[in-house]
mmCIF file of C-alpha atoms in Angstrom:
data_model
loop_
_atom_site.group_PDB
_atom_site.id
_atom_site.type_symbol
_atom_site.label_atom_id
_atom_site.label_comp_id
_atom_site.label_asym_id
_atom_site.label_seq_id
_atom_site.Cartn_x
_atom_site.Cartn_y
_atom_site.Cartn_z
ATOM 1 C CA GLU A 156 -9.043 -36.425 48.699
ATOM 2 C CA PRO A 157 -5.416 -37.382 47.743
ATOM 3 C CA GLU A 158 -2.873 -37.147 50.600
ATOM 4 C CA VAL A 159 0.882 -37.326 51.087
ATOM 5 C CA THR A 160 1.735 -40.380 53.128
ATOM 6 C CA GLN A 161 4.870 -41.123 55.102
ATOM 7 C CA THR A 162 6.373 -44.155 56.812
ATOM 8 C CA PRO A 163 7.350 -44.938 59.448
ATOM 9 C CA SER A 164 5.481 -42.604 61.777
ATOM 10 C CA HIS A 165 8.234 -42.951 64.339
ATOM 11 C CA GLN A 166 11.774 -44.186 63.960
ATOM 12 C CA VAL A 167 14.242 -44.680 66.770
ATOM 13 C CA THR A 168 17.879 -45.191 65.847
ATOM 14 C CA GLN A 169 21.306 -45.039 67.424
ATOM 15 C CA MET A 170 23.804 -42.446 66.684
ATOM 16 C CA GLY A 171 25.883 -43.251 63.578
ATOM 17 C CA GLN A 172 23.258 -45.486 61.967
ATOM 18 C CA GLU A 173 21.711 -44.895 58.589
ATOM 19 C CA VAL A 174 17.955 -44.243 58.311
ATOM 20 C CA ILE A 175 15.612 -43.993 55.329
ATOM 21 C CA LEU A 176 12.433 -42.057 55.570
ATOM 22 C CA ARG A 177 9.784 -42.800 53.027
ATOM 23 C CA CYS A 178 7.095 -40.694 51.407
ATOM 24 C CA VAL A 179 4.430 -41.186 48.787
ATOM 25 C CA PRO A 180 3.634 -37.790 47.299
ATOM 26 C CA ILE A 181 0.248 -36.900 45.765
ATOM 27 C CA SER A 182 0.140 -38.789 42.569
ATOM 28 C CA ASN A 183 -0.145 -36.023 39.978
ATOM 29 C CA HIS A 184 2.248 -33.657 41.716
ATOM 30 C CA LEU A 185 5.650 -32.799 40.177
ATOM 31 C CA TYR A 186 7.645 -31.164 42.917
ATOM 32 C CA PHE A 187 8.654 -32.960 46.163
ATOM 33 C CA TYR A 188 10.153 -31.572 49.323
ATOM 34 C CA TRP A 189 11.520 -32.527 52.677
ATOM 35 C CA TYR A 190 11.287 -30.232 55.695
ATOM 36 C CA ARG A 191 12.115 -30.885 59.316
ATOM 37 C CA GLN A 192 10.935 -29.403 62.593
ATOM 38 C CA ILE A 193 13.014 -29.757 65.746
ATOM 39 C CA LEU A 194 10.740 -29.906 68.799
ATOM 40 C CA GLY A 195 9.630 -26.368 69.770
ATOM 41 C CA GLN A 196 11.161 -24.749 66.709
ATOM 42 C CA LYS A 197 9.898 -23.645 63.304
ATOM 43 C CA VAL A 198 9.525 -25.773 60.227
ATOM 44 C CA GLU A 199 12.751 -25.671 58.162
ATOM 45 C CA PHE A 200 13.332 -26.463 54.486
ATOM 46 C CA LEU A 201 15.782 -29.258 53.616
ATOM 47 C CA VAL A 202 15.535 -29.991 49.899
ATOM 48 C CA SER A 203 13.294 -29.826 46.863
ATOM 49 C CA PHE A 204 13.265 -32.333 43.988
ATOM 50 C CA TYR A 205 11.944 -32.019 40.482
ATOM 51 C CA ASN A 206 12.386 -34.047 37.322
ATOM 52 C CA ASN A 207 14.564 -36.607 39.118
ATOM 53 C CA GLU A 208 17.083 -34.143 40.493
ATOM 54 C CA ILE A 209 17.546 -31.793 43.355
ATOM 55 C CA SER A 210 16.287 -28.289 42.446
ATOM 56 C CA GLU A 211 17.198 -26.521 45.706
ATOM 57 C CA LYS A 212 18.750 -27.457 49.049
ATOM 58 C CA SER A 213 19.432 -25.703 52.366
ATOM 59 C CA GLU A 214 22.637 -25.552 54.381
ATOM 60 C CA ILE A 215 21.181 -28.233 56.596
ATOM 61 C CA PHE A 216 21.172 -30.677 53.751
ATOM 62 C CA ASP A 217 24.846 -31.627 53.833
ATOM 63 C CA ASP A 218 26.688 -34.680 52.523
ATOM 64 C CA GLN A 219 25.019 -36.887 55.179
ATOM 65 C CA PHE A 220 21.620 -36.418 53.469
ATOM 66 C CA SER A 221 20.445 -37.724 50.150
ATOM 67 C CA VAL A 222 17.093 -38.048 48.349
ATOM 68 C CA GLU A 223 15.925 -40.447 45.824
ATOM 69 C CA ARG A 224 12.767 -41.235 43.805
ATOM 70 C CA PRO A 225 13.366 -44.924 43.324
ATOM 71 C CA ASP A 226 10.127 -45.590 41.438
ATOM 72 C CA GLY A 227 7.115 -43.720 40.201
ATOM 73 C CA SER A 228 5.525 -43.295 43.573
ATOM 74 C CA ASN A 229 8.075 -43.208 46.404
ATOM 75 C CA PHE A 230 10.305 -40.365 47.493
ATOM 76 C CA THR A 231 12.936 -41.108 50.157
ATOM 77 C CA LEU A 232 15.247 -39.205 52.471
ATOM 78 C CA LYS A 233 18.332 -40.983 53.620
ATOM 79 C CA ILE A 234 20.551 -39.865 56.530
ATOM 80 C CA ARG A 235 23.786 -41.782 56.243
ATOM 81 C CA SER A 236 25.197 -41.406 59.743
ATOM 82 C CA THR A 237 22.720 -39.955 62.164
ATOM 83 C CA LYS A 238 23.646 -37.436 64.883
ATOM 84 C CA LEU A 239 21.799 -36.593 68.074
ATOM 85 C CA GLU A 240 20.891 -33.255 66.550
ATOM 86 C CA ASP A 241 19.060 -34.973 63.633
ATOM 87 C CA SER A 242 16.294 -35.792 66.108
ATOM 88 C CA ALA A 243 13.258 -33.995 64.689
ATOM 89 C CA MET A 244 9.950 -34.427 62.872
ATOM 90 C CA TYR A 245 10.594 -34.854 59.139
ATOM 91 C CA PHE A 246 7.835 -33.791 56.793
ATOM 92 C CA CYS A 247 7.501 -34.593 53.150
ATOM 93 C CA ALA A 248 5.476 -32.302 50.965
ATOM 94 C CA SER A 249 4.463 -32.172 47.299
ATOM 95 C CA SER A 250 3.137 -29.502 44.962
ATOM 96 C CA VAL A 251 2.386 -28.381 41.464
ATOM 97 C CA SER A 252 -0.400 -30.163 39.809
ATOM 98 C CA GLN A 253 -0.227 -29.638 36.097
ATOM 99 C CA GLU A 254 -3.945 -29.876 35.819
ATOM 100 C CA LYS A 255 -4.711 -27.169 38.424
ATOM 101 C CA SER A 256 -1.560 -25.042 38.048
ATOM 102 C CA SER A 257 -1.481 -24.904 41.823
ATOM 103 C CA TYR A 258 1.736 -24.167 43.656
ATOM 104 C CA GLU A 259 0.483 -24.867 47.166
ATOM 105 C CA GLN A 260 2.448 -27.384 49.090
ATOM 106 C CA TYR A 261 0.752 -30.213 50.843
ATOM 107 C CA PHE A 262 2.408 -31.970 53.761
ATOM 108 C CA GLY A 263 2.433 -35.579 54.958
ATOM 109 C CA PRO A 264 1.861 -36.509 58.585
ATOM 110 C CA GLY A 265 5.623 -36.694 59.314
ATOM 111 C CA THR A 266 8.129 -39.176 60.651
ATOM 112 C CA ARG A 267 9.370 -38.560 64.168
ATOM 113 C CA LEU A 268 13.068 -39.441 64.171
ATOM 114 C CA THR A 269 14.704 -40.061 67.541
ATOM 115 C CA VAL A 270 18.426 -40.529 67.600
ATOM 116 C CA THR A 271 19.842 -41.973 70.830
ATOM 117 C CA ARG B 110 16.370 -9.685 61.025
ATOM 118 C CA LYS B 111 14.160 -12.790 60.969
ATOM 119 C CA GLU B 112 12.805 -13.751 57.499
ATOM 120 C CA VAL B 113 9.229 -14.279 58.651
ATOM 121 C CA GLU B 114 8.223 -12.837 62.010
ATOM 122 C CA GLN B 115 5.157 -13.611 64.039
ATOM 123 C CA ASP B 116 3.973 -12.891 67.577
ATOM 124 C CA PRO B 117 4.228 -16.334 69.221
ATOM 125 C CA GLY B 118 1.252 -15.676 71.552
ATOM 126 C CA PRO B 119 -0.498 -17.496 73.025
ATOM 127 C CA PHE B 120 -3.659 -15.735 72.196
ATOM 128 C CA ASN B 121 -6.409 -16.870 74.586
ATOM 129 C CA VAL B 122 -9.833 -15.956 73.384
ATOM 130 C CA PRO B 123 -13.364 -17.004 74.284
ATOM 131 C CA GLU B 124 -15.529 -18.916 71.854
ATOM 132 C CA GLY B 125 -17.257 -16.524 69.376
ATOM 133 C CA ALA B 126 -14.542 -13.892 69.604
ATOM 134 C CA THR B 127 -12.726 -12.345 66.635
ATOM 135 C CA VAL B 128 -8.956 -12.652 66.652
ATOM 136 C CA ALA B 129 -6.348 -11.304 64.283
ATOM 137 C CA PHE B 130 -2.763 -12.415 63.669
ATOM 138 C CA ASN B 131 -0.076 -10.486 61.985
ATOM 139 C CA CYS B 132 3.122 -11.427 60.235
ATOM 140 C CA THR B 133 5.972 -9.461 58.629
ATOM 141 C CA TYR B 134 8.441 -10.719 56.156
ATOM 142 C CA SER B 135 11.853 -9.377 55.219
ATOM 143 C CA ASN B 136 12.297 -10.152 51.545
ATOM 144 C CA SER B 137 10.477 -7.710 49.295
ATOM 145 C CA ALA B 138 10.865 -10.129 46.395
ATOM 146 C CA SER B 139 8.523 -12.604 48.084
ATOM 147 C CA GLN B 140 6.037 -14.055 45.607
ATOM 148 C CA SER B 141 3.516 -16.282 47.341
ATOM 149 C CA PHE B 142 2.050 -16.161 50.830
ATOM 150 C CA PHE B 143 0.087 -18.701 52.829
ATOM 151 C CA TRP B 144 -1.381 -19.374 56.262
ATOM 152 C CA TYR B 145 -0.992 -22.866 57.510
ATOM 153 C CA ARG B 146 -2.463 -24.371 60.656
ATOM 154 C CA GLN B 147 -0.489 -26.788 62.843
ATOM 155 C CA ASP B 148 -1.963 -28.827 65.638
ATOM 156 C CA CYS B 149 0.389 -30.177 68.297
ATOM 157 C CA ARG B 150 2.847 -32.623 66.868
ATOM 158 C CA LYS B 151 0.993 -32.763 63.533
ATOM 159 C CA GLU B 152 1.836 -31.655 60.019
ATOM 160 C CA PRO B 153 1.216 -28.126 58.709
ATOM 161 C CA LYS B 154 -2.143 -28.014 56.984
ATOM 162 C CA LEU B 155 -2.824 -25.388 54.368
ATOM 163 C CA LEU B 156 -5.463 -22.954 55.605
ATOM 164 C CA MET B 157 -5.377 -20.508 52.723
ATOM 165 C CA SER B 158 -3.301 -18.762 50.202
ATOM 166 C CA VAL B 159 -3.048 -14.981 50.565
ATOM 167 C CA TYR B 160 -3.560 -12.769 47.578
ATOM 168 C CA SER B 161 -2.880 -9.078 47.006
ATOM 169 C CA SER B 162 -6.619 -8.384 46.768
ATOM 170 C CA GLY B 163 -7.285 -10.084 50.051
ATOM 171 C CA ASN B 164 -9.326 -13.225 50.261
ATOM 172 C CA GLU B 165 -11.972 -14.772 52.437
ATOM 173 C CA ASP B 166 -12.921 -18.390 53.182
ATOM 174 C CA GLY B 167 -15.867 -18.665 55.541
ATOM 175 C CA ARG B 168 -14.841 -17.242 58.900
ATOM 176 C CA PHE B 169 -11.241 -16.662 57.792
ATOM 177 C CA THR B 170 -10.016 -13.531 56.058
ATOM 178 C CA ALA B 171 -6.368 -13.016 54.848
ATOM 179 C CA GLN B 172 -4.833 -9.735 53.754
ATOM 180 C CA LEU B 173 -1.528 -8.886 52.169
ATOM 181 C CA ASN B 174 0.178 -5.520 52.182
ATOM 182 C CA ARG B 175 3.228 -5.688 49.910
ATOM 183 C CA ALA B 176 4.289 -2.147 50.540
ATOM 184 C CA SER B 177 4.618 -2.795 54.297
ATOM 185 C CA GLN B 178 5.569 -6.490 53.843
ATOM 186 C CA TYR B 179 2.779 -7.452 56.138
ATOM 187 C CA ILE B 180 0.271 -10.346 56.136
ATOM 188 C CA SER B 181 -2.730 -10.746 58.391
ATOM 189 C CA LEU B 182 -5.228 -13.437 59.239
ATOM 190 C CA LEU B 183 -8.597 -12.673 60.834
ATOM 191 C CA ILE B 184 -10.759 -15.379 62.349
ATOM 192 C CA ARG B 185 -14.329 -14.463 63.150
ATOM 193 C CA ASP B 186 -16.675 -16.356 65.477
ATOM 194 C CA SER B 187 -13.844 -18.443 66.926
ATOM 195 C CA LYS B 188 -14.608 -22.133 67.620
ATOM 196 C CA LEU B 189 -12.937 -24.422 70.095
ATOM 197 C CA SER B 190 -11.632 -26.425 67.091
ATOM 198 C CA ASP B 191 -9.735 -23.290 65.912
ATOM 199 C CA SER B 192 -7.256 -23.834 68.741
ATOM 200 C CA ALA B 193 -3.926 -24.508 67.042
ATOM 201 C CA THR B 194 -0.731 -22.762 65.940
ATOM 202 C CA TYR B 195 -1.109 -20.602 62.887
ATOM 203 C CA LEU B 196 2.001 -20.430 60.636
ATOM 204 C CA CYS B 197 2.735 -17.556 58.346
ATOM 205 C CA VAL B 198 4.557 -18.936 55.326
ATOM 206 C CA VAL B 199 6.289 -17.237 52.437
ATOM 207 C CA ASN B 200 7.745 -18.348 49.168
ATOM 208 C CA TRP B 201 10.185 -15.954 47.488
ATOM 209 C CA GLY B 202 12.122 -18.115 45.090
ATOM 210 C CA GLY B 203 9.705 -18.901 42.389
ATOM 211 C CA THR B 204 6.493 -20.793 41.807
ATOM 212 C CA ALA B 205 7.565 -24.116 43.331
ATOM 213 C CA SER B 206 10.523 -23.159 45.417
ATOM 214 C CA LYS B 207 10.977 -23.630 49.154
ATOM 215 C CA LEU B 208 8.610 -22.320 51.795
ATOM 216 C CA THR B 209 9.901 -20.175 54.619
ATOM 217 C CA PHE B 210 7.989 -20.514 57.850
ATOM 218 C CA GLY B 211 7.395 -18.219 60.715
ATOM 219 C CA THR B 212 7.599 -19.647 64.220
ATOM 220 C CA GLY B 213 3.825 -19.527 64.443
ATOM 221 C CA THR B 214 1.194 -17.916 66.668
ATOM 222 C CA ARG B 215 -0.588 -20.073 69.137
ATOM 223 C CA LEU B 216 -4.314 -19.699 69.515
ATOM 224 C CA GLN B 217 -6.313 -21.181 72.402
ATOM 225 C CA VAL B 218 -10.088 -20.765 72.159
ATOM 226 C CA THR B 219 -11.891 -21.359 75.451
ATOM 227 C CA LEU B 220 -15.520 -21.804 76.555
#
């Protein structure tokens, strides 16, 4: 069964450094998302992406964040200058298969980001 | 008022028991509803979508009450492997818009 994949599984970085989190969504999906979950808290929406542009973003997704689909398979989240409070699990998700008209979102295994 | 509210639990039940989780949501314009399951430090996994007519998948039954803005999940004949956090999730922006998560209800099934 197709899955969303993410790399790396764990990223440790120093405050102020840039990080890029990578995702490969399910191949026939059209919408892509990033969510984050701070330890012990609920999953929070960051951004959605469709047709090569951002379709929706949350207050969390400020100028330090950007997303890109550099080729036909990858979807990336960049944090320009990381802060301690960016430490969280970052989940990529994808949805909307044209064939099945399904709007359910499927999540990747996540990247644990630790900012020191 | 929280957008999606759940009892955090934990619910501790013996194997074979029936357990029910409830969830309320604040936005009456909500369009789609889901239950996800999350194991410790893992990704949310879709358990089932929730339809107005109610739906069942094996031991799991989900119900939606739009008038009361209330969603439920019933698990029959609990297994040890059902131990996880159950997330109530709502989409109110449109077909493919963002999901809004509850904080989750933790279930621990014991021998």
